[in-house]
mmCIF file of C-alpha atoms in Angstrom:
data_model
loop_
_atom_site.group_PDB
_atom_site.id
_atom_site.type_symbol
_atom_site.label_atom_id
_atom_site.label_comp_id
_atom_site.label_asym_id
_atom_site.label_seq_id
_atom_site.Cartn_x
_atom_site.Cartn_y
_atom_site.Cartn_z
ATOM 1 C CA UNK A 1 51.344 42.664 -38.530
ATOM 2 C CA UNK A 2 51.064 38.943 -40.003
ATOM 3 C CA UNK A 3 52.746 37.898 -36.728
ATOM 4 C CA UNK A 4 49.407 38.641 -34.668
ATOM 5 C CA UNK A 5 47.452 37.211 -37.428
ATOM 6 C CA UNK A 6 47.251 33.126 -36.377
ATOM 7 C CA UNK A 7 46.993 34.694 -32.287
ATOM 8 C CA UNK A 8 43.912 36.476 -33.637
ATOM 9 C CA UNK A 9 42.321 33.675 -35.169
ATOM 10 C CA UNK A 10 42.883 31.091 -32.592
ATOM 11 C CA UNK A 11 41.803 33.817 -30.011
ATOM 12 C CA UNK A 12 38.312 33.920 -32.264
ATOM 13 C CA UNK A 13 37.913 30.307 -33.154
ATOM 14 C CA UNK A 14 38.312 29.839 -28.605
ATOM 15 C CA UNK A 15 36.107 32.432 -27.874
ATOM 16 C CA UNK A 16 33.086 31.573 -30.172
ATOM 17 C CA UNK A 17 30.182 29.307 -29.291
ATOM 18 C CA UNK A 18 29.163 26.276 -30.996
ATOM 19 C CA UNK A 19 26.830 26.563 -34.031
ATOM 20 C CA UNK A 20 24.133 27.886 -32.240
ATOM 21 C CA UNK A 21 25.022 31.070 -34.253
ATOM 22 C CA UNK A 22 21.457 30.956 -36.575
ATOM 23 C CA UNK A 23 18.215 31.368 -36.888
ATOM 24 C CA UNK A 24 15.592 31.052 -33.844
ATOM 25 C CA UNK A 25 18.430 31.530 -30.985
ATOM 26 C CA UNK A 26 17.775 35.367 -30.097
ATOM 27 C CA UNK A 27 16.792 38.800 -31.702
ATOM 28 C CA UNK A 28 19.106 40.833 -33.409
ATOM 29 C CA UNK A 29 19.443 44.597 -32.039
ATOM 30 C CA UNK A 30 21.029 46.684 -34.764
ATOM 31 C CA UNK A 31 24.502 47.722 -36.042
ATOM 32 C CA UNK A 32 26.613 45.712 -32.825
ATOM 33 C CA UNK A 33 24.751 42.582 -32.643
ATOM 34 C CA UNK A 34 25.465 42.453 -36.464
ATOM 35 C CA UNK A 35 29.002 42.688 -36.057
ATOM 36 C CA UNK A 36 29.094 40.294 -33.347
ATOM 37 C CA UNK A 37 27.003 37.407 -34.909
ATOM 38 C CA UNK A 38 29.775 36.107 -37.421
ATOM 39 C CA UNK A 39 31.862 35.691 -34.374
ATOM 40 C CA UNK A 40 29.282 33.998 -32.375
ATOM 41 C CA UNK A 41 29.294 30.939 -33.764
ATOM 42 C CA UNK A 42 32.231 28.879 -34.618
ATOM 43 C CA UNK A 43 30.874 27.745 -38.094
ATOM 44 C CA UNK A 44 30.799 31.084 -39.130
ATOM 45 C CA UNK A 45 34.163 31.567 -37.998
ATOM 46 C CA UNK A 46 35.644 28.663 -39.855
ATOM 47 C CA UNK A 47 34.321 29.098 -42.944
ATOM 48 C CA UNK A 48 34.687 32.744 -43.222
ATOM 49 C CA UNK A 49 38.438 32.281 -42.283
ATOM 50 C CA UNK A 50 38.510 29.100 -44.898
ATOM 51 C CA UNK A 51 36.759 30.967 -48.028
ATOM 52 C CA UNK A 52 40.229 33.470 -47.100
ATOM 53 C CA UNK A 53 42.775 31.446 -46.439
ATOM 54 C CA UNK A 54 41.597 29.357 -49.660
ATOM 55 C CA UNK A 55 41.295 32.427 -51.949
ATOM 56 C CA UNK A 56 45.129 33.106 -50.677
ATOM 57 C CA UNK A 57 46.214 29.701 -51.987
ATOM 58 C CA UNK A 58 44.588 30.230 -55.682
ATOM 59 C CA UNK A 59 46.181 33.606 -56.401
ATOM 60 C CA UNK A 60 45.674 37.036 -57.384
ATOM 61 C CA UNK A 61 42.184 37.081 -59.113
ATOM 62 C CA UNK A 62 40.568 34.700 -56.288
ATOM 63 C CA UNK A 63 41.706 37.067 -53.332
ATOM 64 C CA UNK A 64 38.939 39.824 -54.888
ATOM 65 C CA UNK A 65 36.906 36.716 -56.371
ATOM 66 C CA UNK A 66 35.831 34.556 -53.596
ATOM 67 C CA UNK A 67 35.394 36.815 -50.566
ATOM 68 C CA UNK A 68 33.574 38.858 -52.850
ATOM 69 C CA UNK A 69 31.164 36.114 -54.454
ATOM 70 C CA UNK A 70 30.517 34.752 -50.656
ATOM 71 C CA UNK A 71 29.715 38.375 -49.622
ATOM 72 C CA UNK A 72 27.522 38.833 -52.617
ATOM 73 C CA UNK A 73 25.569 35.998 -52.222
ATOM 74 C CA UNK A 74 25.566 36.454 -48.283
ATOM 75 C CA UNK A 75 23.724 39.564 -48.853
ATOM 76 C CA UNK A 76 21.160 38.001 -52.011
ATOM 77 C CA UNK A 77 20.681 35.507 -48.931
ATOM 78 C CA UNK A 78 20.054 37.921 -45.919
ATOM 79 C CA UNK A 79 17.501 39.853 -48.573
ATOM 80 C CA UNK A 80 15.907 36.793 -48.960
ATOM 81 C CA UNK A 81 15.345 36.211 -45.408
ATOM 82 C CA UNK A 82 14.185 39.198 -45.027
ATOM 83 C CA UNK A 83 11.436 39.498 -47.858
ATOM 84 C CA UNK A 84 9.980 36.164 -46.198
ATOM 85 C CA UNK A 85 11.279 33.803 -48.508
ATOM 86 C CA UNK A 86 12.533 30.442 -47.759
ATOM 87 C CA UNK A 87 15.484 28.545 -47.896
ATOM 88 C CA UNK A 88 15.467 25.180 -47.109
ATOM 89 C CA UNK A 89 18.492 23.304 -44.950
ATOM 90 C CA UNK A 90 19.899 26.514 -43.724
ATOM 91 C CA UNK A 91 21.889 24.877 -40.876
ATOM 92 C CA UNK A 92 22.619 21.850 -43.293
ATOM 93 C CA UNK A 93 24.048 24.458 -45.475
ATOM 94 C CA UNK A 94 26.213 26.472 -42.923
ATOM 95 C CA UNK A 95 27.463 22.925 -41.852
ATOM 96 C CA UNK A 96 27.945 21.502 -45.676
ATOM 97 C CA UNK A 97 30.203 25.070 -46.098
ATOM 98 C CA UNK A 98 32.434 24.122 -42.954
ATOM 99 C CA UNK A 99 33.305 20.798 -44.181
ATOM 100 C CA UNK A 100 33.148 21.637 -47.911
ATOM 101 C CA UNK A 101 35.789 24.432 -47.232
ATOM 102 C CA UNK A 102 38.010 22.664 -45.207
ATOM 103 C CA UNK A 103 38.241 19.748 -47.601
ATOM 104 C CA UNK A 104 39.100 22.352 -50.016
ATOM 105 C CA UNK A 105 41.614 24.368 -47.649
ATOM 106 C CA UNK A 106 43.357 20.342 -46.908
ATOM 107 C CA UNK A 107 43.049 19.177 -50.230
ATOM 108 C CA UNK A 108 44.668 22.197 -52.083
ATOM 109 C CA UNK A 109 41.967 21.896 -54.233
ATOM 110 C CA UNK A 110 42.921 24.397 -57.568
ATOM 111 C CA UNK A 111 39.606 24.370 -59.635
ATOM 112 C CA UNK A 112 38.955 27.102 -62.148
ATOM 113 C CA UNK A 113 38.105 30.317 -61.108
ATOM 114 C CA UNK A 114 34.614 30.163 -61.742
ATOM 115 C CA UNK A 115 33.611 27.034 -60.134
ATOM 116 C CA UNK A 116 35.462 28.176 -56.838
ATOM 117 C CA UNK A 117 33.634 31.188 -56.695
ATOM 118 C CA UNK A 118 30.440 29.489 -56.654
ATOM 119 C CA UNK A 119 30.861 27.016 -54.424
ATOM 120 C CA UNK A 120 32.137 30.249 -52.171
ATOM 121 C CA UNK A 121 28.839 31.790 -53.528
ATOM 122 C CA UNK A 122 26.767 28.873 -52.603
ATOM 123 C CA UNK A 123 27.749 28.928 -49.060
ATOM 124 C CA UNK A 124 27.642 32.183 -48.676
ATOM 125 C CA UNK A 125 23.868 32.594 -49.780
ATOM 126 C CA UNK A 126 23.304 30.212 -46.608
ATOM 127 C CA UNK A 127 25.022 31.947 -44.110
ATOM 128 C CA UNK A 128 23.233 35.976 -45.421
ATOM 129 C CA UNK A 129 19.757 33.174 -45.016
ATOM 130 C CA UNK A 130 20.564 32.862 -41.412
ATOM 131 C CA UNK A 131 21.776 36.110 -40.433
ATOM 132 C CA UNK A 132 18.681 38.038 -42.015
ATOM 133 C CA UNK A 133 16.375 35.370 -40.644
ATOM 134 C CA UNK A 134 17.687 36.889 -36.879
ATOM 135 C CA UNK A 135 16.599 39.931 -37.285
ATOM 136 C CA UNK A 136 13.391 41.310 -35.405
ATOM 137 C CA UNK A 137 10.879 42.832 -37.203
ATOM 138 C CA UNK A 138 11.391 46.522 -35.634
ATOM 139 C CA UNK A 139 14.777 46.634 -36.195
ATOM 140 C CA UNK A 140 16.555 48.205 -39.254
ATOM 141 C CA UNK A 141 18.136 46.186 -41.697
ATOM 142 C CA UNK A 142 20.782 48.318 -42.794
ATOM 143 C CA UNK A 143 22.486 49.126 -39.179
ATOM 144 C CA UNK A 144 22.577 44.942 -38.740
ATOM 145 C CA UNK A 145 23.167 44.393 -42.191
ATOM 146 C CA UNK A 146 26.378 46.899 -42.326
ATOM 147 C CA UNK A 147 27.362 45.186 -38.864
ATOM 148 C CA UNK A 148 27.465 41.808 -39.883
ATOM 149 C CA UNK A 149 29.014 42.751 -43.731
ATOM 150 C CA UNK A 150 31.663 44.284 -41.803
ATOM 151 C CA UNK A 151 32.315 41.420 -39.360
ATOM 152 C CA UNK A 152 32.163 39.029 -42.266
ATOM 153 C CA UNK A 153 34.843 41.478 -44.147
ATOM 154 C CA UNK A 154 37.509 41.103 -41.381
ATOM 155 C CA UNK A 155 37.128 37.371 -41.117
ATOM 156 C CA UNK A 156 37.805 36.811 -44.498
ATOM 157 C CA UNK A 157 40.828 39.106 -44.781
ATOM 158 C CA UNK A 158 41.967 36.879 -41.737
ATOM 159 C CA UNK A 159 41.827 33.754 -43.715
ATOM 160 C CA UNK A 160 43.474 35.628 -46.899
ATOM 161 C CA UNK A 161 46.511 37.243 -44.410
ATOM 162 C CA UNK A 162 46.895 33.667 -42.439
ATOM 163 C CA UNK A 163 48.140 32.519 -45.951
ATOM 164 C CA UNK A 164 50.089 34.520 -46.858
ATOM 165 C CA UNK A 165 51.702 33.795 -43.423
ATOM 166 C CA UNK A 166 51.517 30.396 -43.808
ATOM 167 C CA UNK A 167 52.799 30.593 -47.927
ATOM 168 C CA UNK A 168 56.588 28.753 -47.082
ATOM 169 C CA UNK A 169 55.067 26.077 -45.302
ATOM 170 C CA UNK A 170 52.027 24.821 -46.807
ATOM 171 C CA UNK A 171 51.254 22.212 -44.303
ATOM 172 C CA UNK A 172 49.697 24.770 -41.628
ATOM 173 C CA UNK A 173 47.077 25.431 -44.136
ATOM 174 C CA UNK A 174 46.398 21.855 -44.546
ATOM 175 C CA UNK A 175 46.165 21.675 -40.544
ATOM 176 C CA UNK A 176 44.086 24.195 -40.494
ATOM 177 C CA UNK A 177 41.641 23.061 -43.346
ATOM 178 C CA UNK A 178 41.667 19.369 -41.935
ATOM 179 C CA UNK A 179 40.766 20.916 -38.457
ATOM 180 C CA UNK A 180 37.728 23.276 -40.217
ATOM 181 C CA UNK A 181 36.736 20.080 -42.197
ATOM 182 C CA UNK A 182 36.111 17.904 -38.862
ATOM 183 C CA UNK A 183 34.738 20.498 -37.349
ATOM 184 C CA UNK A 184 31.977 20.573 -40.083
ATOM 185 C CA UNK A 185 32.050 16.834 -39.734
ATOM 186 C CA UNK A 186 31.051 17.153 -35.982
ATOM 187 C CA UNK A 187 28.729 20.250 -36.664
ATOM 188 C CA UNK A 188 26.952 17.785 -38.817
ATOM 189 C CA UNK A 189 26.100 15.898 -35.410
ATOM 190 C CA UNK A 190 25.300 18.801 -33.273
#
């Protein structure tokens, strides 16, 4: 299985679109068009994949702790689009987590625990914003909601698998992170 792992990514990183993945560029339309936004947009991809693969390199408790602090605050974020509240720099954000986790996934940054998990948390609160903020008023929250949780899900178990395929030789996960960090560098510019 971890063979097809790095195929599968590469395959998703290709196929998705630039960061055009947000709020303002088309309605959502239920469960489907949830699951398909995290792979619409390449930042989404990236730093999914990156809050994984860095999880993978900090050890046991940060495989449950990171995925599941981005996914918390993902959803805290896509409530909060919903209920009409704002967030200000939303596509700042989404960018600031691309580069952010790369530097992290190159760096081989080891911070406590804690402080990883809200950084993870941080982001993730951005990219819930933007994926509530999609959806049309008639539509029902759940269906996309469960769609895009899902989606979100399998990314980050990519990222967490990719490094434990990568484990012997650390220096793909350092390509990989500098390559997600200047992506978010050239996000930044988009």
């Amino acid at each position: 299985m971890k063979r097809y792992v790095l195929p599968a990514l590469i395959l998703a990183v290709l196929s998705s679109s630039e960061a055009w993945a947000h709020t303002g560029h088309g309605a959502a339309t239920g469960f489907m068009s949830g699951f398909a936004h995290p792979f619409s947009g390449l930042d989404h991809v990236l730093a999914m994949t990156a809050v994984g693969l860095w999880a993978g390199s900090l050890g046991r408790k940060a495989i449950i702790g990171l995925p599941a602090s981005f996914l918390g605050a993902m959803v805290l974020g896509f409530w909060t689009a919903l209920m009409g509240s704002g967030v200000p720099m939303i596509e700042v954000g989404i960018t600031a987590s691309v580069l952010g986790l790369g530097l992290a996934v190159l760096l081989n940054l080891q911070p406590p625990l804690i402080l990883a998990a809200g950084a993870c948390g941080i982001f993730g609160l951005f990219h819930g914003y933007a994926h509530g903020a999609e959806i049309a008023p008639a539509l029902s929250a759940v269906d996309y909601g469960a769609g895009f949780l899902l989606a979100s899900v399998l990314l980050l178990g990519c990222g967490v698998v990719l490094e434990g395929a990568v484990r012997r030789v650390p220096a793909i996960s350092r390509i990989f992170g500098s390559g997600v960090a200047l992506a978010g560098v050239a996000l930044f510019f988009v």
